[in-house]
mmCIF file of C-alpha atoms in Angstrom:
data_model
loop_
_atom_site.group_PDB
_atom_site.id
_atom_site.type_symbol
_atom_site.label_atom_id
_atom_site.label_comp_id
_atom_site.label_asym_id
_atom_site.label_seq_id
_atom_site.Cartn_x
_atom_site.Cartn_y
_atom_site.Cartn_z
ATOM 1 C CA MET U 1 22.865 17.103 3.314
ATOM 2 C CA SER U 2 20.118 14.676 4.307
ATOM 3 C CA SER U 3 16.855 14.270 2.412
ATOM 4 C CA SER U 4 14.900 15.939 5.229
ATOM 5 C CA GLU U 5 17.208 18.965 5.064
ATOM 6 C CA ASP U 6 16.725 19.101 1.293
ATOM 7 C CA GLU U 7 12.960 19.129 1.728
ATOM 8 C CA ASP U 8 13.183 21.899 4.330
ATOM 9 C CA ALA U 9 15.382 23.983 2.047
ATOM 10 C CA LEU U 10 13.017 23.469 -0.883
ATOM 11 C CA LEU U 11 10.022 24.459 1.243
ATOM 12 C CA PHE U 12 11.858 27.569 2.425
ATOM 13 C CA MET U 13 12.640 28.612 -1.151
ATOM 14 C CA GLN U 14 8.988 28.160 -2.146
ATOM 15 C CA LEU U 15 7.865 30.363 0.726
ATOM 16 C CA VAL U 16 10.386 33.031 -0.280
ATOM 17 C CA ASN U 17 9.146 32.952 -3.874
ATOM 18 C CA LEU U 18 5.506 33.176 -2.800
ATOM 19 C CA ASN U 19 6.287 36.142 -0.565
ATOM 20 C CA ALA U 20 8.139 37.887 -3.403
ATOM 21 C CA ILE U 21 5.219 37.320 -5.768
ATOM 22 C CA SER U 22 2.809 38.628 -3.139
ATOM 23 C CA GLN U 23 4.875 41.771 -2.608
ATOM 24 C CA GLU U 24 5.111 42.339 -6.347
ATOM 25 C CA THR U 25 1.357 41.936 -6.711
ATOM 26 C CA LYS U 26 0.703 44.444 -3.944
ATOM 27 C CA LYS U 27 2.942 47.006 -5.612
ATOM 28 C CA LYS U 28 0.938 46.735 -8.841
ATOM 29 C CA ARG U 29 -2.436 47.324 -7.237
ATOM 30 C CA HIS U 30 -4.310 50.537 -8.005
ATOM 31 C CA TRP U 31 -6.999 52.319 -6.072
ATOM 32 C CA VAL U 32 -8.750 52.675 -9.425
ATOM 33 C CA HIS U 33 -7.206 50.953 -12.417
ATOM 34 C CA PRO U 34 -6.029 53.474 -15.045
ATOM 35 C CA LEU U 35 -8.239 51.776 -17.623
ATOM 36 C CA TRP U 36 -11.387 52.487 -15.608
ATOM 37 C CA GLN U 37 -10.313 56.052 -14.863
ATOM 38 C CA LYS U 38 -10.934 56.808 -18.526
ATOM 39 C CA ASN U 39 -14.642 56.209 -17.959
ATOM 40 C CA LYS U 40 -14.902 59.708 -16.520
ATOM 41 C CA LYS U 41 -14.165 61.064 -19.975
ATOM 42 C CA PHE U 42 -14.836 58.273 -22.459
ATOM 43 C CA GLY U 43 -17.498 56.190 -20.665
ATOM 44 C CA ILE U 44 -20.797 55.707 -22.460
ATOM 45 C CA PHE U 45 -22.663 57.792 -19.876
ATOM 46 C CA ASN U 46 -20.449 60.860 -20.282
ATOM 47 C CA VAL U 47 -20.092 60.506 -24.057
ATOM 48 C CA TYR U 48 -23.813 60.378 -24.839
ATOM 49 C CA LYS U 49 -25.260 62.434 -21.995
ATOM 50 C CA LYS U 50 -25.314 65.810 -23.769
ATOM 51 C CA ASP U 51 -26.527 64.397 -27.081
ATOM 52 C CA LEU U 52 -29.308 62.373 -25.463
ATOM 53 C CA ASN U 53 -30.651 65.447 -23.687
ATOM 54 C CA LEU U 54 -31.224 67.017 -27.107
ATOM 55 C CA ASP U 55 -33.286 64.121 -28.489
ATOM 56 C CA ASP U 56 -36.384 63.061 -26.539
ATOM 57 C CA GLN U 57 -36.884 59.796 -28.433
ATOM 58 C CA LYS U 58 -33.281 58.661 -28.039
ATOM 59 C CA PHE U 59 -33.365 59.689 -24.389
ATOM 60 C CA LYS U 60 -36.405 57.484 -23.725
ATOM 61 C CA LEU U 61 -34.834 54.582 -25.606
ATOM 62 C CA PHE U 62 -31.612 54.851 -23.611
ATOM 63 C CA TYR U 63 -32.995 55.705 -20.162
ATOM 64 C CA ARG U 64 -36.138 53.546 -20.537
ATOM 65 C CA MET U 65 -38.382 56.500 -19.629
ATOM 66 C CA LYS U 66 -39.156 60.060 -20.656
ATOM 67 C CA LYS U 67 -36.818 62.891 -19.724
ATOM 68 C CA GLU U 68 -39.378 64.493 -17.391
ATOM 69 C CA THR U 69 -40.055 61.181 -15.643
ATOM 70 C CA PHE U 70 -36.367 60.480 -15.127
ATOM 71 C CA SER U 71 -35.842 63.995 -13.780
ATOM 72 C CA LYS U 72 -38.645 63.549 -11.227
ATOM 73 C CA LEU U 73 -37.301 60.134 -10.233
ATOM 74 C CA LEU U 74 -33.781 61.475 -9.797
ATOM 75 C CA THR U 75 -35.028 64.399 -7.701
ATOM 76 C CA LYS U 76 -36.697 61.992 -5.273
ATOM 77 C CA LEU U 77 -33.756 59.589 -5.080
ATOM 78 C CA ARG U 78 -30.834 62.015 -5.072
ATOM 79 C CA PRO U 79 -30.846 62.830 -1.305
ATOM 80 C CA MET U 80 -30.416 59.147 -0.411
ATOM 81 C CA LEU U 81 -28.006 58.275 -3.243
ATOM 82 C CA GLN U 82 -25.671 61.257 -3.020
ATOM 83 C CA LYS U 83 -22.378 60.292 -1.366
ATOM 84 C CA ASN U 84 -19.407 62.489 -0.511
ATOM 85 C CA THR U 85 -15.911 61.221 0.190
ATOM 86 C CA ASN U 86 -12.393 62.618 0.399
ATOM 87 C CA PHE U 87 -10.808 59.559 -1.230
ATOM 88 C CA ARG U 88 -12.195 59.080 -4.721
ATOM 89 C CA LYS U 89 -15.034 60.433 -6.791
ATOM 90 C CA CYS U 90 -18.232 58.472 -6.229
ATOM 91 C CA VAL U 91 -20.637 57.299 -8.881
ATOM 92 C CA SER U 92 -23.203 60.039 -9.358
ATOM 93 C CA PRO U 93 -26.870 59.382 -8.484
ATOM 94 C CA GLU U 94 -27.789 59.791 -12.152
ATOM 95 C CA GLU U 95 -25.299 57.125 -13.240
ATOM 96 C CA SER U 96 -26.345 54.800 -10.437
ATOM 97 C CA VAL U 97 -30.029 55.015 -11.374
ATOM 98 C CA LEU U 98 -29.264 54.627 -15.080
ATOM 99 C CA ILE U 99 -27.161 51.512 -14.507
ATOM 100 C CA THR U 100 -29.930 49.975 -12.408
ATOM 101 C CA LEU U 101 -32.627 50.771 -14.973
ATOM 102 C CA ARG U 102 -30.685 49.773 -18.060
ATOM 103 C CA TYR U 103 -27.989 47.242 -17.295
ATOM 104 C CA ILE U 104 -27.890 45.536 -13.927
ATOM 105 C CA ILE U 105 -29.559 45.746 -10.543
ATOM 106 C CA ILE U 106 -27.441 47.581 -7.953
ATOM 107 C CA ALA U 107 -28.523 46.478 -4.491
ATOM 108 C CA ARG U 108 -28.120 49.832 -2.751
ATOM 109 C CA THR U 109 -29.897 51.764 -5.505
ATOM 110 C CA SER U 110 -32.723 49.226 -5.605
ATOM 111 C CA VAL U 111 -33.269 49.520 -1.854
ATOM 112 C CA VAL U 112 -33.418 53.305 -2.125
ATOM 113 C CA ILE U 113 -35.874 53.129 -5.038
ATOM 114 C CA TRP U 114 -38.119 50.798 -3.039
ATOM 115 C CA LYS U 115 -38.022 52.896 0.129
ATOM 116 C CA VAL U 116 -38.773 56.133 -1.700
ATOM 117 C CA LEU U 117 -41.351 54.996 -4.255
ATOM 118 C CA GLN U 118 -43.147 52.046 -2.641
ATOM 119 C CA PRO U 119 -45.361 54.057 -0.249
ATOM 120 C CA THR U 120 -46.643 56.142 -3.173
ATOM 121 C CA TYR U 121 -46.772 53.777 -6.137
ATOM 122 C CA LEU U 122 -47.172 50.335 -4.546
ATOM 123 C CA PRO U 123 -48.780 50.831 -1.118
ATOM 124 C CA ASN U 124 -50.236 47.938 0.817
ATOM 125 C CA PRO U 125 -53.682 47.222 -0.669
ATOM 126 C CA THR U 126 -56.685 48.190 1.412
ATOM 127 C CA LYS U 127 -60.257 46.931 1.300
ATOM 128 C CA GLU U 128 -61.155 49.821 -0.993
ATOM 129 C CA THR U 129 -58.308 48.798 -3.329
ATOM 130 C CA TRP U 130 -59.720 45.280 -3.600
ATOM 131 C CA VAL U 131 -63.254 46.584 -4.158
ATOM 132 C CA GLN U 132 -62.120 48.854 -6.994
ATOM 133 C CA SER U 133 -60.092 46.036 -8.533
ATOM 134 C CA ALA U 134 -63.085 43.674 -8.416
ATOM 135 C CA ARG U 135 -65.275 46.300 -10.068
ATOM 136 C CA ARG U 136 -62.722 46.729 -12.839
ATOM 137 C CA TYR U 137 -62.435 42.967 -13.410
ATOM 138 C CA TRP U 138 -66.168 42.793 -13.915
ATOM 139 C CA GLU U 139 -66.131 45.715 -16.349
ATOM 140 C CA LEU U 140 -63.176 44.525 -18.444
ATOM 141 C CA TRP U 141 -63.221 40.737 -18.250
ATOM 142 C CA ASN U 142 -66.756 39.931 -17.112
ATOM 143 C CA LEU U 143 -65.300 38.138 -14.093
ATOM 144 C CA PRO U 144 -67.274 38.844 -10.903
ATOM 145 C CA ASN U 145 -65.762 39.052 -7.404
ATOM 146 C CA CYS U 146 -62.206 38.727 -8.748
ATOM 147 C CA VAL U 147 -59.831 41.118 -6.971
ATOM 148 C CA GLY U 148 -56.611 40.240 -8.801
ATOM 149 C CA SER U 149 -54.600 37.661 -10.701
ATOM 150 C CA ILE U 150 -51.597 35.829 -9.232
ATOM 151 C CA ASP U 151 -48.542 34.430 -10.951
ATOM 152 C CA GLY U 152 -44.817 33.984 -10.450
ATOM 153 C CA LYS U 153 -41.877 34.916 -12.664
ATOM 154 C CA HIS U 154 -38.350 33.545 -12.461
ATOM 155 C CA ILE U 155 -35.663 36.247 -12.410
ATOM 156 C CA ARG U 156 -32.315 34.914 -13.590
ATOM 157 C CA ILE U 157 -29.403 35.425 -11.163
ATOM 158 C CA LYS U 158 -25.780 34.395 -10.806
ATOM 159 C CA ARG U 159 -25.299 31.313 -8.669
ATOM 160 C CA PRO U 160 -25.031 32.369 -5.023
ATOM 161 C CA PRO U 161 -22.011 30.811 -3.278
ATOM 162 C CA LYS U 162 -22.627 27.558 -1.418
ATOM 163 C CA SER U 163 -26.290 27.535 -2.462
ATOM 164 C CA GLY U 164 -26.379 24.005 -3.829
ATOM 165 C CA SER U 165 -29.482 23.428 -5.925
ATOM 166 C CA GLU U 166 -31.815 25.754 -4.013
ATOM 167 C CA PHE U 167 -31.891 28.389 -6.754
ATOM 168 C CA ILE U 168 -32.013 26.062 -9.790
ATOM 169 C CA ASN U 169 -35.472 26.202 -11.344
ATOM 170 C CA TYR U 170 -37.238 23.661 -13.526
ATOM 171 C CA LYS U 171 -35.769 25.305 -16.635
ATOM 172 C CA GLY U 172 -32.252 24.572 -15.435
ATOM 173 C CA TYR U 173 -30.895 28.021 -14.550
ATOM 174 C CA PHE U 174 -30.432 29.907 -11.278
ATOM 175 C CA SER U 175 -33.258 32.235 -10.339
ATOM 176 C CA ILE U 176 -35.364 33.814 -7.647
ATOM 177 C CA VAL U 177 -39.148 34.015 -7.841
ATOM 178 C CA LEU U 178 -41.059 37.253 -8.251
ATOM 179 C CA MET U 179 -44.586 36.579 -6.969
ATOM 180 C CA ALA U 180 -47.013 39.285 -8.040
ATOM 181 C CA VAL U 181 -50.682 40.228 -7.979
ATOM 182 C CA SER U 182 -52.041 42.456 -10.752
ATOM 183 C CA ASP U 183 -55.309 44.263 -11.274
ATOM 184 C CA ALA U 184 -57.505 44.058 -14.366
ATOM 185 C CA ASP U 185 -55.471 46.730 -16.170
ATOM 186 C CA GLY U 186 -52.145 44.954 -15.685
ATOM 187 C CA CYS U 187 -50.854 47.157 -12.865
ATOM 188 C CA PHE U 188 -49.104 45.480 -9.948
ATOM 189 C CA LEU U 189 -51.044 45.614 -6.696
ATOM 190 C CA THR U 190 -48.491 43.835 -4.531
ATOM 191 C CA ILE U 191 -45.297 41.847 -5.046
ATOM 192 C CA ASP U 192 -43.095 39.483 -3.080
ATOM 193 C CA VAL U 193 -39.625 38.599 -4.347
ATOM 194 C CA GLY U 194 -36.801 36.374 -3.172
ATOM 195 C CA GLU U 195 -38.082 32.802 -2.974
ATOM 196 C CA TYR U 196 -35.779 30.003 -4.149
ATOM 197 C CA GLY U 197 -35.966 29.298 -7.862
ATOM 198 C CA ARG U 198 -36.503 25.584 -7.270
ATOM 199 C CA ASN U 199 -39.851 26.260 -5.576
ATOM 200 C CA SER U 200 -43.032 25.891 -7.577
ATOM 201 C CA ASP U 201 -45.451 28.795 -7.837
ATOM 202 C CA GLY U 202 -47.646 27.197 -5.203
ATOM 203 C CA ARG U 203 -44.748 26.756 -2.785
ATOM 204 C CA ALA U 204 -43.452 30.269 -3.475
ATOM 205 C CA LEU U 205 -46.901 31.658 -2.702
ATOM 206 C CA LYS U 206 -47.100 29.663 0.519
ATOM 207 C CA GLU U 207 -43.715 30.936 1.724
ATOM 208 C CA SER U 208 -44.315 34.564 0.720
ATOM 209 C CA ASN U 209 -45.658 37.231 3.055
ATOM 210 C CA PHE U 210 -48.636 37.704 0.754
ATOM 211 C CA GLY U 211 -49.420 33.986 0.829
ATOM 212 C CA LYS U 212 -49.241 33.868 4.614
ATOM 213 C CA LYS U 213 -51.630 36.808 4.885
ATOM 214 C CA LEU U 214 -53.931 35.105 2.400
ATOM 215 C CA VAL U 215 -54.024 31.907 4.455
ATOM 216 C CA ASN U 216 -54.468 33.807 7.726
ATOM 217 C CA SER U 217 -57.235 35.997 6.245
ATOM 218 C CA THR U 218 -55.383 39.223 7.055
ATOM 219 C CA LEU U 219 -55.424 40.771 3.561
ATOM 220 C CA ASP U 220 -58.478 42.886 4.390
ATOM 221 C CA LEU U 221 -60.482 41.441 1.501
ATOM 222 C CA PRO U 222 -64.100 42.593 1.114
ATOM 223 C CA ASP U 223 -66.835 40.561 2.746
ATOM 224 C CA PRO U 224 -68.454 37.924 0.502
ATOM 225 C CA SER U 225 -71.198 39.274 -1.730
ATOM 226 C CA PRO U 226 -73.636 37.689 -4.220
ATOM 227 C CA LEU U 227 -72.595 37.122 -7.808
ATOM 228 C CA PRO U 228 -74.603 38.963 -10.481
ATOM 229 C CA GLY U 229 -78.108 37.507 -10.637
ATOM 230 C CA GLN U 230 -77.579 35.392 -7.499
ATOM 231 C CA ASP U 231 -78.694 35.684 -3.871
ATOM 232 C CA THR U 232 -76.024 33.537 -2.190
ATOM 233 C CA ASN U 233 -72.898 35.272 -0.942
ATOM 234 C CA PHE U 234 -69.698 34.331 -2.749
ATOM 235 C CA PRO U 235 -66.153 35.128 -1.507
ATOM 236 C CA PHE U 236 -63.830 37.494 -3.323
ATOM 237 C CA TYR U 237 -60.938 35.615 -4.895
ATOM 238 C CA PHE U 238 -57.740 35.753 -6.946
ATOM 239 C CA ALA U 239 -57.472 34.168 -10.398
ATOM 240 C CA ALA U 240 -54.579 31.717 -10.775
ATOM 241 C CA ASP U 241 -53.375 28.881 -13.004
ATOM 242 C CA GLU U 242 -53.038 25.146 -12.342
ATOM 243 C CA ALA U 243 -49.793 25.551 -10.373
ATOM 244 C CA PHE U 244 -51.587 27.162 -7.436
ATOM 245 C CA PRO U 245 -53.728 25.425 -4.804
ATOM 246 C CA LEU U 246 -57.508 25.686 -4.913
ATOM 247 C CA MET U 247 -58.748 27.756 -1.969
ATOM 248 C CA CYS U 248 -61.761 29.822 -1.032
ATOM 249 C CA THR U 249 -59.760 32.877 -2.079
ATOM 250 C CA ILE U 250 -57.940 31.336 -5.080
ATOM 251 C CA MET U 251 -59.784 30.244 -8.200
ATOM 252 C CA LYS U 252 -58.011 27.900 -10.623
ATOM 253 C CA PRO U 253 -59.234 26.259 -13.850
ATOM 254 C CA TYR U 254 -60.767 22.810 -14.097
ATOM 255 C CA PRO U 255 -58.415 19.974 -15.172
ATOM 256 C CA LYS U 256 -58.294 19.608 -18.945
ATOM 257 C CA ARG U 257 -59.505 16.013 -18.935
ATOM 258 C CA GLY U 258 -63.214 15.382 -19.306
ATOM 259 C CA LEU U 259 -64.220 19.006 -19.676
ATOM 260 C CA THR U 260 -67.885 19.722 -20.195
ATOM 261 C CA ASN U 261 -68.908 22.702 -22.263
ATOM 262 C CA ARG U 262 -69.810 24.615 -19.099
ATOM 263 C CA LYS U 263 -66.419 23.940 -17.520
ATOM 264 C CA ARG U 264 -64.664 24.876 -20.751
ATOM 265 C CA VAL U 265 -66.441 28.229 -20.785
ATOM 266 C CA PHE U 266 -65.462 28.788 -17.151
ATOM 267 C CA ASN U 267 -61.808 28.015 -17.899
ATOM 268 C CA GLY U 268 -61.829 30.449 -20.797
ATOM 269 C CA ARG U 269 -63.387 33.203 -18.708
ATOM 270 C CA LEU U 270 -60.925 32.654 -15.866
ATOM 271 C CA SER U 271 -57.955 32.550 -18.238
ATOM 272 C CA ARG U 272 -59.064 35.795 -19.833
ATOM 273 C CA GLY U 273 -58.989 37.508 -16.459
ATOM 274 C CA ARG U 274 -55.779 35.834 -15.315
ATOM 275 C CA LYS U 275 -53.767 37.046 -18.296
ATOM 276 C CA SER U 276 -53.525 40.539 -16.781
ATOM 277 C CA VAL U 277 -50.635 39.458 -14.539
ATOM 278 C CA GLU U 278 -48.886 37.860 -17.511
ATOM 279 C CA CYS U 279 -49.260 41.149 -19.362
ATOM 280 C CA SER U 280 -47.718 42.894 -16.349
ATOM 281 C CA PHE U 281 -44.642 40.673 -16.534
ATOM 282 C CA GLY U 282 -44.443 41.148 -20.288
ATOM 283 C CA MET U 283 -44.566 44.938 -20.046
ATOM 284 C CA MET U 284 -41.956 44.904 -17.278
ATOM 285 C CA SER U 285 -39.573 42.717 -19.277
ATOM 286 C CA SER U 286 -39.948 44.713 -22.478
ATOM 287 C CA GLU U 287 -39.500 48.059 -20.731
ATOM 288 C CA PHE U 288 -36.494 47.213 -18.576
ATOM 289 C CA TYR U 289 -33.573 45.276 -20.035
ATOM 290 C CA THR U 290 -32.494 44.164 -16.564
ATOM 291 C CA GLN U 291 -35.266 41.553 -16.566
ATOM 292 C CA GLN U 292 -33.532 39.844 -19.511
ATOM 293 C CA LEU U 293 -30.034 39.853 -18.018
ATOM 294 C CA VAL U 294 -28.305 38.046 -15.185
ATOM 295 C CA LEU U 295 -28.838 39.952 -11.941
ATOM 296 C CA ILE U 296 -26.294 40.014 -9.118
#
């Protein structure tokens, strides 16, 4: 037998072996692996569900919210999360919401939560919203004409396939940017999420829908009005840190070099008002464990 015939025979045997392995692998596949089928009986959700319903404090610690709040949330989300199939038992709406709140973001559940709750709890700000926010900033932080504070937060994610370095932030991990505006009490007024982690806060703002509306003057901000004790009109603005560009509608602190006492006082006043958005991020991270885990 020639060498070429030997090579052909060897190649044929390899193909036969690969086909046999493939067939064997297919035979071992399960619709649901027996190990995971035990979750219906021994999974953490089913094991602790009854006991948690009897203890309000433990329920809040586990579900990240009070029992009444979770019940209201589930009632609103159930119609869009409930799925029926003749093949296998689906994850219940309660489990799906719990997993999203406690462990990891599920895309479908997150979309449903946004569609159902956003119009009520995070509607698009109106001129009246900005006016009320400015009034509150003056009352709490002695900061006139400020309608909100802007900042960005990096949300850690798993590396998207074929993404290169687009999602690697300056801290060295993969992330997307959550750009948010908060009022004086630390409540979110509007958010924009999804920018590449490598982008700076200024770039993320520029690429976001909110930033584009800000540049195009389509945010429906109040008309300029005089500052307290002044006669000249002054525009309403957002408080931001050094990473953001200075604009008529964005106020940032003076550079730290060569500060006069007057500029130092201004920086302190602006920083005091800007910390509301940082408090918003802090409360979000402490309340929901998903902000401290890798999201997929």
